[in-house]
CSV table of C-alpha atoms in Angstrom, one decimal:
chain,number,residue,atom,x,y,z
A,240,UNK,CA,56.3,153.1,143.6
A,241,UNK,CA,57.7,150.2,141.7
A,242,UNK,CA,61.4,149.4,141.8
A,243,UNK,CA,63.2,149.1,138.5
A,244,UNK,CA,64.6,145.7,137.8
A,245,UNK,CA,67.9,145.5,136.0
A,246,UNK,CA,68.3,142.3,133.9
A,247,UNK,CA,71.8,141.3,133.1
A,248,UNK,CA,72.2,140.1,129.5
A,249,UNK,CA,72.4,136.3,129.4
A,250,UNK,CA,75.6,134.6,128.5
A,251,UNK,CA,75.2,132.6,125.3
A,252,UNK,CA,76.2,129.0,125.4
A,253,UNK,CA,79.0,128.3,122.8
A,254,UNK,CA,79.0,125.4,120.5
A,255,UNK,CA,81.9,123.4,121.8
A,256,UNK,CA,81.8,121.0,118.9
A,257,UNK,CA,81.9,123.9,116.4
A,258,UNK,CA,84.9,125.5,118.2
A,259,UNK,CA,86.8,122.2,118.1
A,260,UNK,CA,86.0,121.9,114.5
A,261,UNK,CA,87.5,125.3,113.8
A,262,UNK,CA,90.6,124.5,115.6
A,263,UNK,CA,91.0,121.3,113.6
A,264,UNK,CA,90.5,123.2,110.4
A,265,UNK,CA,93.5,125.5,111.2
A,266,UNK,CA,95.7,122.4,111.0
A,267,UNK,CA,94.0,120.4,108.2
A,268,UNK,CA,93.6,123.3,105.7
A,269,UNK,CA,97.4,124.0,105.4
A,270,UNK,CA,98.2,120.3,105.3
A,271,UNK,CA,95.5,119.7,102.7
A,272,UNK,CA,96.9,122.5,100.5
A,273,UNK,CA,100.4,121.1,100.8
A,274,UNK,CA,99.1,117.6,99.9
A,275,UNK,CA,97.2,119.1,96.9
A,276,UNK,CA,100.3,120.8,95.7
A,277,UNK,CA,102.4,117.7,96.0
A,278,UNK,CA,99.8,115.6,94.2
A,279,UNK,CA,99.4,118.1,91.4
A,280,UNK,CA,103.2,118.2,90.9
A,281,UNK,CA,103.6,114.5,90.8
A,282,UNK,CA,100.7,113.9,88.4
A,283,UNK,CA,102.0,116.7,86.1
A,284,UNK,CA,105.4,115.1,86.1
A,285,UNK,CA,104.0,111.6,85.5
A,286,UNK,CA,102.0,112.9,82.5
A,287,UNK,CA,104.9,114.9,81.1
A,288,UNK,CA,107.6,112.2,81.5
A,289,UNK,CA,106.2,108.7,80.9
A,290,UNK,CA,107.8,105.5,82.2
A,291,UNK,CA,109.9,103.7,79.5
A,292,UNK,CA,108.4,100.4,80.9
A,293,UNK,CA,104.9,101.4,79.9
A,294,UNK,CA,103.4,99.3,77.2
A,295,UNK,CA,103.7,101.0,73.8
A,296,UNK,CA,106.4,103.5,74.9
A,297,UNK,CA,108.0,104.8,71.7
A,298,UNK,CA,106.7,101.8,69.7
A,299,UNK,CA,106.5,102.4,65.9
A,300,UNK,CA,103.1,100.8,65.9
A,301,UNK,CA,101.7,102.6,69.0
A,302,UNK,CA,99.4,105.5,68.3
A,303,UNK,CA,99.1,106.7,71.9
A,304,UNK,CA,100.6,109.9,73.3
A,305,UNK,CA,103.8,108.0,74.3
A,306,UNK,CA,104.1,105.9,71.1
A,307,UNK,CA,106.3,106.5,68.1
A,308,UNK,CA,103.9,105.8,65.2
A,309,UNK,CA,104.1,109.4,63.9
A,310,UNK,CA,107.8,109.4,63.8
A,311,UNK,CA,107.8,106.1,61.9
A,312,UNK,CA,105.3,107.6,59.4
A,313,UNK,CA,107.5,110.7,59.0
A,314,UNK,CA,110.6,108.5,58.3
A,315,UNK,CA,108.7,106.4,55.7
A,316,UNK,CA,107.6,109.6,54.0
A,317,UNK,CA,111.3,110.5,53.6
A,318,UNK,CA,111.9,107.1,52.0
A,319,UNK,CA,113.5,105.6,55.1
A,320,UNK,CA,112.8,101.9,55.7
A,321,UNK,CA,111.6,101.2,59.3
A,322,UNK,CA,112.3,97.6,60.4
A,323,UNK,CA,110.7,96.8,63.8
A,324,UNK,CA,112.3,94.2,65.9
A,325,UNK,CA,111.2,92.9,69.4
A,326,UNK,CA,114.3,90.9,70.2
A,327,UNK,CA,117.8,92.4,70.9
A,328,UNK,CA,119.7,89.7,69.1
A,329,UNK,CA,117.6,89.9,65.9
A,330,UNK,CA,117.9,93.7,66.0
A,331,UNK,CA,121.7,93.5,66.2
A,332,UNK,CA,121.9,91.0,63.3
A,333,UNK,CA,119.5,93.2,61.2
A,334,UNK,CA,121.6,96.3,61.8
A,335,UNK,CA,124.9,94.7,60.6
A,336,UNK,CA,124.2,94.6,56.9
A,337,UNK,CA,123.5,96.7,55.0
A,338,UNK,CA,124.3,99.9,56.9
A,339,UNK,CA,121.5,101.0,59.2
A,340,UNK,CA,120.7,103.0,62.3
A,341,UNK,CA,119.9,101.0,65.4
A,342,UNK,CA,117.3,102.9,67.4
A,343,UNK,CA,117.0,101.8,71.1
A,344,UNK,CA,114.3,104.0,72.6
A,345,UNK,CA,114.3,102.2,76.0
A,346,UNK,CA,117.9,101.1,76.9
A,347,UNK,CA,116.8,100.6,80.5
A,348,UNK,CA,114.8,97.6,79.5
A,349,UNK,CA,117.7,95.7,78.0
A,350,UNK,CA,118.8,92.6,79.9
A,351,UNK,CA,122.3,92.8,81.5
A,352,UNK,CA,123.4,89.7,79.6
A,353,UNK,CA,122.7,91.3,76.2
A,354,UNK,CA,123.3,95.0,76.7
A,355,UNK,CA,127.1,94.6,76.3
A,356,UNK,CA,126.6,93.3,72.7
A,357,UNK,CA,125.7,96.8,71.5
A,358,UNK,CA,129.4,97.7,71.1
A,359,UNK,CA,129.9,94.9,68.6
A,360,UNK,CA,128.1,96.7,65.8
A,361,UNK,CA,130.1,97.4,62.6
A,362,UNK,CA,131.6,100.8,61.9
A,363,UNK,CA,128.9,101.7,59.4
A,364,UNK,CA,126.1,101.4,61.8
A,365,UNK,CA,124.8,104.3,63.9
A,366,UNK,CA,123.6,103.5,67.4
A,367,UNK,CA,121.0,105.9,69.0
A,368,UNK,CA,120.3,105.4,72.7
A,369,UNK,CA,117.5,107.4,74.3
A,370,UNK,CA,118.2,108.4,77.9
A,371,UNK,CA,120.4,105.4,78.8
A,372,UNK,CA,121.0,104.7,82.5
A,373,UNK,CA,124.4,104.5,84.0
A,374,UNK,CA,124.5,100.7,84.0
A,375,UNK,CA,124.0,100.6,80.2
A,376,UNK,CA,126.7,103.2,79.6
A,377,UNK,CA,129.1,101.1,81.7
A,378,UNK,CA,128.1,97.8,80.2
A,379,UNK,CA,128.6,99.0,76.6
A,380,UNK,CA,131.9,100.6,77.6
A,381,UNK,CA,131.0,104.2,76.7
A,382,UNK,CA,133.2,106.7,78.5
A,383,UNK,CA,130.1,108.8,79.4
A,384,UNK,CA,128.1,109.3,82.6
A,385,UNK,CA,125.0,111.3,83.5
A,386,UNK,CA,125.9,114.8,84.6
A,387,UNK,CA,122.6,116.2,85.9
A,388,UNK,CA,118.9,115.8,85.3
A,389,UNK,CA,116.1,118.3,85.1
A,390,UNK,CA,112.6,117.9,86.4
A,391,UNK,CA,111.1,118.3,82.9
A,392,UNK,CA,112.6,118.5,79.4
A,393,UNK,CA,113.7,121.9,78.2
A,394,UNK,CA,113.8,123.1,74.7
A,395,UNK,CA,117.4,124.1,73.8
A,396,UNK,CA,119.4,125.1,70.7
A,397,UNK,CA,122.0,122.9,68.9
A,398,UNK,CA,125.0,125.0,70.0
A,399,UNK,CA,126.7,123.9,73.2
A,400,UNK,CA,129.5,125.8,75.0
A,401,UNK,CA,129.8,128.1,72.0
A,402,UNK,CA,130.7,125.3,69.6
A,403,UNK,CA,128.6,124.1,66.6
A,404,UNK,CA,126.9,120.7,66.8
A,405,UNK,CA,129.3,117.9,65.7
A,406,UNK,CA,126.4,116.3,63.6
A,407,UNK,CA,126.1,118.4,60.4
A,408,UNK,CA,122.5,117.4,59.8
A,409,UNK,CA,121.5,119.0,63.2
A,410,UNK,CA,123.3,122.3,62.9
A,411,UNK,CA,120.6,124.2,61.1
A,412,UNK,CA,117.8,123.2,63.6
A,413,UNK,CA,116.2,125.5,66.1
A,414,UNK,CA,115.3,124.6,69.6
A,415,UNK,CA,114.6,120.9,70.4
A,416,UNK,CA,113.2,119.4,73.7
A,417,UNK,CA,116.1,117.3,74.6
A,418,UNK,CA,117.3,119.2,77.7
A,419,UNK,CA,116.3,116.6,80.3
A,420,UNK,CA,119.4,114.5,81.0
A,421,UNK,CA,122.9,116.0,80.5
A,422,UNK,CA,126.0,114.0,79.9
A,423,UNK,CA,129.7,114.4,80.6
A,424,UNK,CA,132.9,112.5,80.0
A,425,UNK,CA,133.4,109.9,82.7
A,426,UNK,CA,136.5,110.2,85.0
A,427,UNK,CA,139.4,108.7,83.1
A,428,UNK,CA,137.6,108.7,79.8
A,429,UNK,CA,139.4,109.8,76.7
A,430,UNK,CA,136.4,110.5,74.4
A,431,UNK,CA,136.5,113.8,72.6
A,432,UNK,CA,134.4,116.6,73.9
A,433,UNK,CA,131.6,116.4,71.3
A,434,UNK,CA,128.3,117.6,72.7
A,435,UNK,CA,125.4,119.7,71.5
A,436,UNK,CA,121.9,120.8,72.7
A,437,UNK,CA,123.3,122.0,76.1
A,438,UNK,CA,124.9,118.6,76.7
A,439,UNK,CA,121.6,116.8,76.1
A,440,UNK,CA,123.1,115.1,73.1
A,441,UNK,CA,126.5,113.4,73.1
A,442,UNK,CA,128.4,111.9,70.1
A,443,UNK,CA,131.0,109.2,70.4
A,444,UNK,CA,132.5,108.9,66.9
A,445,UNK,CA,135.2,106.3,67.9
A,446,UNK,CA,132.5,103.7,68.5
A,447,UNK,CA,130.2,102.1,65.8
A,448,UNK,CA,130.2,104.9,63.2
A,449,UNK,CA,128.6,107.2,65.7
A,450,UNK,CA,127.0,106.3,69.0
A,451,UNK,CA,124.6,109.1,69.9
A,452,UNK,CA,123.1,109.6,73.4
A,453,UNK,CA,119.9,111.6,73.5
A,454,UNK,CA,118.9,112.9,76.9
A,455,UNK,CA,115.1,112.9,76.5
A,456,UNK,CA,112.4,111.0,74.7
A,457,UNK,CA,110.2,114.0,73.9
A,458,UNK,CA,111.4,114.6,70.3
A,459,UNK,CA,110.3,111.0,69.4
A,460,UNK,CA,106.9,110.8,71.1
A,461,UNK,CA,103.6,111.3,69.4
A,462,UNK,CA,102.5,114.0,71.8
A,463,UNK,CA,105.6,116.1,71.5
A,464,UNK,CA,106.9,115.5,68.0
A,465,UNK,CA,105.2,118.6,66.5
A,466,UNK,CA,106.6,121.0,69.1
A,467,UNK,CA,109.6,123.1,68.4
A,468,UNK,CA,111.9,121.4,65.9
A,469,UNK,CA,111.4,117.9,67.4
A,470,UNK,CA,110.2,116.3,64.1
A,471,UNK,CA,113.1,117.6,62.1
A,472,UNK,CA,115.5,116.5,64.8
A,473,UNK,CA,114.2,113.0,65.0
A,474,UNK,CA,114.0,112.4,61.3
A,475,UNK,CA,117.4,113.8,60.6
A,476,UNK,CA,119.1,111.8,63.4
A,477,UNK,CA,117.5,108.5,62.4
A,478,UNK,CA,117.0,108.8,58.7
A,479,UNK,CA,120.6,109.5,57.5
A,480,UNK,CA,121.4,105.9,56.6
A,481,UNK,CA,118.1,105.2,54.8
A,482,UNK,CA,117.2,102.3,57.1
A,483,UNK,CA,116.2,102.2,60.7
A,484,UNK,CA,116.1,99.1,62.9
A,485,UNK,CA,113.7,99.9,65.7
A,486,UNK,CA,114.1,97.8,68.8
A,487,UNK,CA,110.7,97.7,70.3
A,488,UNK,CA,110.6,96.2,73.8
A,489,UNK,CA,107.2,96.0,75.6
A,490,UNK,CA,108.9,95.6,79.0
A,491,UNK,CA,112.0,94.4,80.7
A,492,UNK,CA,113.8,92.0,78.4
A,493,UNK,CA,113.9,88.3,79.5
A,494,UNK,CA,117.2,86.5,79.8
A,495,UNK,CA,118.7,85.4,76.5
A,496,UNK,CA,118.1,81.8,75.4
A,497,UNK,CA,121.2,79.7,74.7
A,498,UNK,CA,121.0,77.5,71.6
A,499,UNK,CA,123.2,75.8,69.0
A,500,UNK,CA,121.7,77.5,66.0
A,501,UNK,CA,120.5,74.2,64.5
A,502,UNK,CA,116.9,75.3,64.4
A,503,UNK,CA,117.6,78.1,62.1
A,504,UNK,CA,117.3,80.8,64.8
A,505,UNK,CA,120.4,82.7,65.9
A,506,UNK,CA,122.0,81.3,69.0
A,507,UNK,CA,123.3,83.3,71.9
A,508,UNK,CA,126.5,82.7,73.6
A,509,UNK,CA,126.7,83.4,77.4
A,510,UNK,CA,129.9,85.3,76.9
A,511,UNK,CA,130.0,88.3,79.2
A,512,UNK,CA,129.9,91.5,77.3
A,513,UNK,CA,127.2,90.3,75.0
A,514,UNK,CA,129.1,88.4,72.4
A,515,UNK,CA,127.3,85.8,70.4
A,516,UNK,CA,128.0,82.6,68.5
A,517,UNK,CA,127.4,81.5,65.0
A,518,UNK,CA,128.7,84.6,63.4
A,519,UNK,CA,126.5,86.8,65.4
A,520,UNK,CA,127.5,90.2,66.9
A,521,UNK,CA,130.7,90.0,68.9
A,522,UNK,CA,131.7,86.5,67.6
A,523,UNK,CA,135.0,87.7,66.5
A,524,UNK,CA,134.2,87.2,62.8
A,525,UNK,CA,132.3,90.5,62.3
A,526,UNK,CA,133.8,93.7,61.1
A,527,UNK,CA,132.9,95.8,64.1
A,528,UNK,CA,135.4,94.9,66.8
A,529,UNK,CA,137.6,92.0,65.7
A,530,UNK,CA,139.5,92.2,68.9
A,531,UNK,CA,136.5,91.5,71.1
A,532,UNK,CA,136.8,88.3,73.1
A,533,UNK,CA,134.6,86.2,70.8
A,534,UNK,CA,137.2,83.4,70.1
A,535,UNK,CA,136.7,81.1,67.2
A,536,UNK,CA,135.8,77.5,66.6
A,537,UNK,CA,139.4,76.3,66.5
A,538,UNK,CA,140.4,77.1,70.1
A,539,UNK,CA,138.3,74.5,71.8
A,540,UNK,CA,136.2,77.1,73.4
A,541,UNK,CA,133.0,77.6,71.3
A,542,UNK,CA,132.0,81.2,71.3
A,543,UNK,CA,135.0,82.1,73.4
A,544,UNK,CA,133.3,81.3,76.7
A,545,UNK,CA,136.4,80.7,78.8
A,546,UNK,CA,138.1,83.9,77.5
A,547,UNK,CA,134.9,85.9,78.1
A,548,UNK,CA,134.5,84.5,81.6
A,549,UNK,CA,138.1,85.5,82.5
A,550,UNK,CA,137.4,89.0,81.2
A,551,UNK,CA,134.2,89.2,83.1
A,552,UNK,CA,136.0,88.1,86.3
A,553,UNK,CA,138.7,90.7,85.7
A,554,UNK,CA,136.1,93.4,85.2
A,555,UNK,CA,134.2,92.3,88.3
A,556,UNK,CA,137.4,92.7,90.3
A,557,UNK,CA,138.0,96.2,89.1
A,558,UNK,CA,136.7,99.4,90.5
A,559,UNK,CA,132.9,99.9,90.2
A,560,UNK,CA,131.6,103.0,88.5
A,561,UNK,CA,130.6,105.8,90.9
A,562,UNK,CA,127.1,105.3,92.2
A,563,UNK,CA,126.2,108.2,94.5
A,564,UNK,CA,123.1,108.1,96.6
A,565,UNK,CA,121.1,110.6,94.6
A,566,UNK,CA,121.5,108.4,91.5
A,567,UNK,CA,120.1,105.4,93.2
A,568,UNK,CA,116.6,106.9,93.5
A,569,UNK,CA,114.4,108.7,90.8
A,570,UNK,CA,114.5,112.4,90.7
A,571,UNK,CA,110.8,112.8,91.6
A,572,UNK,CA,111.6,111.2,95.0
A,573,UNK,CA,114.1,113.9,95.9
A,574,UNK,CA,111.7,116.6,94.7
A,575,UNK,CA,108.9,115.1,96.9
A,576,UNK,CA,111.2,115.0,100.0
A,577,UNK,CA,112.3,118.6,99.4
A,578,UNK,CA,108.6,119.7,99.2
A,579,UNK,CA,107.8,117.8,102.3
A,580,UNK,CA,110.7,119.5,104.1
A,581,UNK,CA,109.4,122.9,103.0
A,582,UNK,CA,105.9,122.0,104.2
A,583,UNK,CA,107.2,120.9,107.6
A,584,UNK,CA,109.2,124.1,107.9
A,585,UNK,CA,106.1,126.2,107.1
A,586,UNK,CA,104.1,124.2,109.6
A,587,UNK,CA,106.7,124.7,112.3
A,588,UNK,CA,106.8,128.4,111.7
A,589,UNK,CA,103.0,128.6,111.7
A,590,UNK,CA,102.9,126.8,115.1
A,591,UNK,CA,106.0,128.4,116.6
A,592,UNK,CA,103.9,130.8,118.7
A,593,UNK,CA,102.2,127.9,120.5
A,594,UNK,CA,105.1,125.7,121.3
A,595,UNK,CA,104.2,125.6,125.0
A,596,UNK,CA,103.0,127.6,128.0
A,597,UNK,CA,105.0,130.6,129.2
A,598,UNK,CA,107.8,129.9,131.6
A,599,UNK,CA,107.6,131.9,134.9
A,600,UNK,CA,110.7,133.9,135.7
A,601,UNK,CA,111.5,136.3,138.5
A,602,UNK,CA,111.0,139.9,137.6
A,603,UNK,CA,114.1,142.1,137.8
A,604,UNK,CA,112.1,145.1,139.0
A,605,UNK,CA,108.9,145.6,141.0
A,606,UNK,CA,105.9,146.1,138.7
A,607,UNK,CA,102.5,147.4,139.9
A,608,UNK,CA,99.8,144.8,140.0
A,609,UNK,CA,97.6,146.9,137.7
A,610,UNK,CA,100.2,147.0,135.0
A,611,UNK,CA,100.8,143.2,135.3
A,612,UNK,CA,97.1,142.6,135.0
A,613,UNK,CA,96.7,144.9,132.1
A,614,UNK,CA,99.8,143.4,130.3
A,615,UNK,CA,98.5,139.9,130.8
A,616,UNK,CA,95.0,140.9,129.6
A,617,UNK,CA,96.5,142.3,126.4
A,618,UNK,CA,98.4,139.1,125.8
A,619,UNK,CA,95.1,137.1,126.2
A,620,UNK,CA,93.4,139.5,123.9
A,621,UNK,CA,96.0,139.2,121.2
A,622,UNK,CA,95.9,135.4,121.4
A,623,UNK,CA,92.1,135.4,121.3
A,624,UNK,CA,92.1,133.2,124.5
A,625,UNK,CA,88.6,134.1,125.7
A,626,UNK,CA,88.2,130.5,127.0
A,627,UNK,CA,91.2,130.8,129.3
A,628,UNK,CA,90.1,134.2,130.6
A,629,UNK,CA,86.6,133.0,131.3
A,630,UNK,CA,88.0,130.0,133.3
A,631,UNK,CA,90.3,132.2,135.2
A,632,UNK,CA,87.5,134.7,136.2
A,633,UNK,CA,85.1,131.9,137.2
A,634,UNK,CA,87.8,130.1,139.3
A,635,UNK,CA,88.6,133.3,141.1
A,636,UNK,CA,84.9,134.1,141.7
A,637,UNK,CA,84.2,130.6,143.1
A,638,UNK,CA,87.3,130.8,145.4
A,639,UNK,CA,85.8,133.9,147.0
A,640,UNK,CA,82.2,132.7,147.0
A,641,UNK,CA,82.4,129.2,148.5
A,642,UNK,CA,84.1,130.2,151.8
A,643,UNK,CA,81.4,132.8,152.4
A,644,UNK,CA,78.7,130.3,151.7
A,645,UNK,CA,80.4,127.7,153.9
A,646,UNK,CA,80.6,125.3,151.0
A,647,UNK,CA,83.5,122.9,150.3
A,648,UNK,CA,85.6,123.5,147.2
A,649,UNK,CA,84.2,120.2,145.8
A,650,UNK,CA,80.6,121.2,146.1
A,651,UNK,CA,78.4,120.4,143.1
A,652,UNK,CA,77.9,123.3,140.7
A,653,UNK,CA,74.1,123.2,141.2
A,654,UNK,CA,74.5,123.5,145.0
A,655,UNK,CA,76.8,126.5,144.6
A,656,UNK,CA,74.5,128.2,142.1
A,657,UNK,CA,71.5,127.6,144.4
A,658,UNK,CA,73.3,129.1,147.4
A,659,UNK,CA,74.5,132.1,145.5
A,660,UNK,CA,71.0,132.7,144.1
A,661,UNK,CA,69.5,132.4,147.5
A,662,UNK,CA,71.9,135.1,148.8
A,663,UNK,CA,71.5,137.5,145.8
A,664,UNK,CA,67.9,136.9,144.9
A,665,UNK,CA,68.7,136.1,141.3
A,666,UNK,CA,67.3,133.3,139.2
A,667,UNK,CA,69.2,130.0,139.9
A,668,UNK,CA,69.4,129.1,136.2
A,669,UNK,CA,71.0,132.4,135.3
A,670,UNK,CA,73.4,132.1,138.3
A,671,UNK,CA,74.5,128.6,137.2
A,672,UNK,CA,75.0,129.9,133.6
A,673,UNK,CA,77.3,132.7,134.9
A,674,UNK,CA,79.3,130.4,137.2
A,675,UNK,CA,79.5,127.2,135.2
A,676,UNK,CA,78.2,128.1,131.7
A,677,UNK,CA,79.8,127.8,128.3
A,678,UNK,CA,82.8,129.9,127.2
A,679,UNK,CA,82.1,133.2,125.6
A,680,UNK,CA,82.3,133.5,121.8
A,681,UNK,CA,83.0,137.2,121.4
A,682,UNK,CA,84.7,139.9,123.4
A,683,UNK,CA,81.4,141.5,124.3
A,684,UNK,CA,80.2,138.2,125.8
A,685,UNK,CA,83.4,138.0,127.8
A,686,UNK,CA,82.9,141.5,129.1
A,687,UNK,CA,79.3,140.7,130.1
A,688,UNK,CA,80.5,137.6,131.9
A,689,UNK,CA,83.1,139.6,133.8
A,690,UNK,CA,80.5,142.2,134.9
A,691,UNK,CA,78.1,139.5,136.1
A,692,UNK,CA,80.8,137.7,138.1
A,693,UNK,CA,81.9,140.9,139.7
A,694,UNK,CA,78.3,141.7,140.7
A,695,UNK,CA,77.8,138.3,142.2
A,696,UNK,CA,81.1,138.4,144.1
A,697,UNK,CA,80.5,141.9,145.5
A,698,UNK,CA,77.1,140.9,146.7
A,699,UNK,CA,78.0,137.7,148.4
A,700,UNK,CA,81.6,138.6,149.5
A,701,UNK,CA,81.9,142.3,149.5
A,702,UNK,CA,85.4,143.7,149.9
A,703,UNK,CA,86.4,145.2,153.2
A,704,UNK,CA,86.1,149.0,153.0
A,705,UNK,CA,85.9,151.9,155.4
A,706,UNK,CA,83.0,153.5,153.6
A,707,UNK,CA,79.2,152.9,154.2
A,708,UNK,CA,77.8,149.5,153.5
A,709,UNK,CA,76.7,148.9,150.0
A,710,UNK,CA,73.1,149.3,149.1
A,711,UNK,CA,70.8,146.3,149.1
A,712,UNK,CA,70.9,144.6,145.7
A,713,UNK,CA,67.9,144.6,143.6
A,714,UNK,CA,66.7,141.0,143.1
A,715,UNK,CA,67.1,139.6,139.6
A,716,UNK,CA,63.9,137.9,138.4
A,717,UNK,CA,63.5,135.6,135.5
A,718,UNK,CA,61.8,136.9,132.4
A,719,UNK,CA,58.1,136.5,132.6
A,720,UNK,CA,57.9,136.6,136.4
A,721,UNK,CA,54.7,138.7,137.3
A,722,UNK,CA,56.2,139.9,140.7
């Protein structure tokens, strides 16, 4: 009669490296998705809103997406003369006579020593500034300030606040993509409330003929001019006088050169506010602002330098224009910080359940040990902590086995496995796998490990009972053993 040999299923060794890799993926995948979203947003914004400092930005000879060659061609088709100038002084002189429209597509590139001369234009000249920064508005003396900026340009209609557009040539247009930068009257300003296109266009009629602030460059660019009514808007705004002086700056303007005008080129006076000598803009001899501090040749102060310096000193001692923190940085930076804050909040919520180990507290009532074990087991199961459960079971089994085998707690695992196998008759390799093997990968592997540890513990260290002694265990033999 042969005894039936029961073979316990072996515990599979887990791939520790693969498990660590899965844990790492749980952290890297959400962060990677957040980084991809931020990158896509920034690239999309950079493509949609080019930098005015880029080469060829709104240049009448640039054929790229950000150039203005298509607008220049459209103006010429309407019989408008387009005169390209790459120097601010020459552009100001060219716009004085005959009447013309001075188009400044990149006011941010103007040098601080020359930007103030824009207010010296004659009354018959229209000045069009595209998305001027706060410093340009303050230097020219325009009682306007930026009132809010969108992430991307919005197509809006000409009516604003229920009132028709103050420019008759723009009243019949449809939607135009100028809703990027809005404008408002500066504190203490007395300019009339003349806005249109949802405050994306501001008209200041008391300055040179009409100074127009346009809040976006989209209607003038090659890639956006055929959208909505952008082409009609740009040509109507610039082509009314029949001649356009186009100030084309490739980059930040260098400081003005100071000369005496003897070489035939216009000389530039260092008068603050942008006044010039030799009959140039702001010299006091023009018809734009005769009261400007330009002086004359008879006062012993050529170009009005001393008067201009006094005025500059008085302006420097006055109150500075408001410069809040959010206007000191580009809008994309604040959008990036907001998205990073949202990503950090989502990561904190995602990891909130693993902030730290549970804190032991005294129970207010006595709970049966079986209920405590069952509740803790359910918590382990919900968290999927099979590795923690396996370590707990193996530690408890070794704490019971080593005293019975007269082994110290620091005994090598191979010695413990050999002593247990000698007592139970099992294979030493299988015993070592049960006591010191890899962590289980599935719940079934964990259940098999618990049963194997229970069998080894009951065989070597049986619990004290009043019943008959347990039956002799059947030896576990390795597979392929002929015995």
